[in-house]
Tab-separated table of C-alpha atoms in Angstrom:
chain	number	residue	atom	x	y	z
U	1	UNK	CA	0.000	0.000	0.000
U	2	UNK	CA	1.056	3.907	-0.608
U	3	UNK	CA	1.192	6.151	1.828
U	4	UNK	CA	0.302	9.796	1.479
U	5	UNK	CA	4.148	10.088	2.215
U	6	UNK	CA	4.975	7.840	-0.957
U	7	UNK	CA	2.713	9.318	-3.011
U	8	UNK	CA	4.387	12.856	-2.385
U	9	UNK	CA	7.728	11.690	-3.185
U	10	UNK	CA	6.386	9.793	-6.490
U	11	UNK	CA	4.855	12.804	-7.577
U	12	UNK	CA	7.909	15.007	-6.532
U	13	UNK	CA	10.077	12.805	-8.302
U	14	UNK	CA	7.361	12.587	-11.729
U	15	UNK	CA	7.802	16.684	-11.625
U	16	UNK	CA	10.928	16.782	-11.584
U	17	UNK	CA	11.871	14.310	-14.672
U	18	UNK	CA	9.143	16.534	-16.174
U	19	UNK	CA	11.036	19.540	-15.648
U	20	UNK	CA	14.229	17.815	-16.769
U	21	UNK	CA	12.628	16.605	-19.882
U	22	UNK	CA	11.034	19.896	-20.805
U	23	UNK	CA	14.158	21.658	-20.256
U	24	UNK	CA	16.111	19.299	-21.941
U	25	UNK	CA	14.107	19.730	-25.240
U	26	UNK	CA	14.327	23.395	-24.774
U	27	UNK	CA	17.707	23.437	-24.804
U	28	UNK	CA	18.131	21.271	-27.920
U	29	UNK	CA	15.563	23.848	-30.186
U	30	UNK	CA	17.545	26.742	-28.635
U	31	UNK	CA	20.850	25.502	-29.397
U	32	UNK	CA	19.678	23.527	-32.962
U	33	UNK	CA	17.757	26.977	-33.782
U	34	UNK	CA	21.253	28.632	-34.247
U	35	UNK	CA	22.752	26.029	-36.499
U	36	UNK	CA	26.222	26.431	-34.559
U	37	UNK	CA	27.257	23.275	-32.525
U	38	UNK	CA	27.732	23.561	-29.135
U	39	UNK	CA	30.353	22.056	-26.511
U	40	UNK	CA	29.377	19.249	-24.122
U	41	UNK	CA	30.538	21.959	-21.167
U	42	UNK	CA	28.324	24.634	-23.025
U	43	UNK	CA	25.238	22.580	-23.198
U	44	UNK	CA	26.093	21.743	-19.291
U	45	UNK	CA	25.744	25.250	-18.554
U	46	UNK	CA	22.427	26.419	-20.873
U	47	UNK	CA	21.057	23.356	-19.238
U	48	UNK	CA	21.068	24.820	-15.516
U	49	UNK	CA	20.120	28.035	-16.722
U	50	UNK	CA	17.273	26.288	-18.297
U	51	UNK	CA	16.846	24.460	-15.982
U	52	UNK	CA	16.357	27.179	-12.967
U	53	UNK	CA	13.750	29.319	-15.277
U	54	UNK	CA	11.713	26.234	-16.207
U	55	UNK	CA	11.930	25.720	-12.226
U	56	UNK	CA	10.467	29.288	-11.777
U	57	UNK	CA	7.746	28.934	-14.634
U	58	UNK	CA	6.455	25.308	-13.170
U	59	UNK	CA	6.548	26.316	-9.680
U	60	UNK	CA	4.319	29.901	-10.799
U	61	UNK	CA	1.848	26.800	-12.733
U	62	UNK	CA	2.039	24.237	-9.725
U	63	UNK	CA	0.981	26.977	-6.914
């Protein structure tokens, strides 16, 4: 059986690879919009910057 308390971290842990997937793709049509290729240490970083504004935007949608 779940608990409430296992339930919370499921659904903690579903938003999150939600985020990470959403930002992910994000990241891909901003970089493959450019046409330039981008290092592995450069998609690292547009990645967490992605990353903390998707954050921001889901957090705004969740509450």
């Amino acid at each position: 059986m779940i608990t409430n308390h296992d339930e919370e971290i499921i659904s903690e842990i579903a938003d999150f690879n939600t985020l990470t997937l959403v930002t992910a793709a994000y990241t891909l049509y901003e970089k493959l919009s450019t046409k330039k290729p981008i290092s592995k240490r450069e998609f690292y970083k547009e990645f967490g910057d992605n990353l903390q504004s998707f954050k921001k935007i889901f957090s705004e949608d969740i509450d």
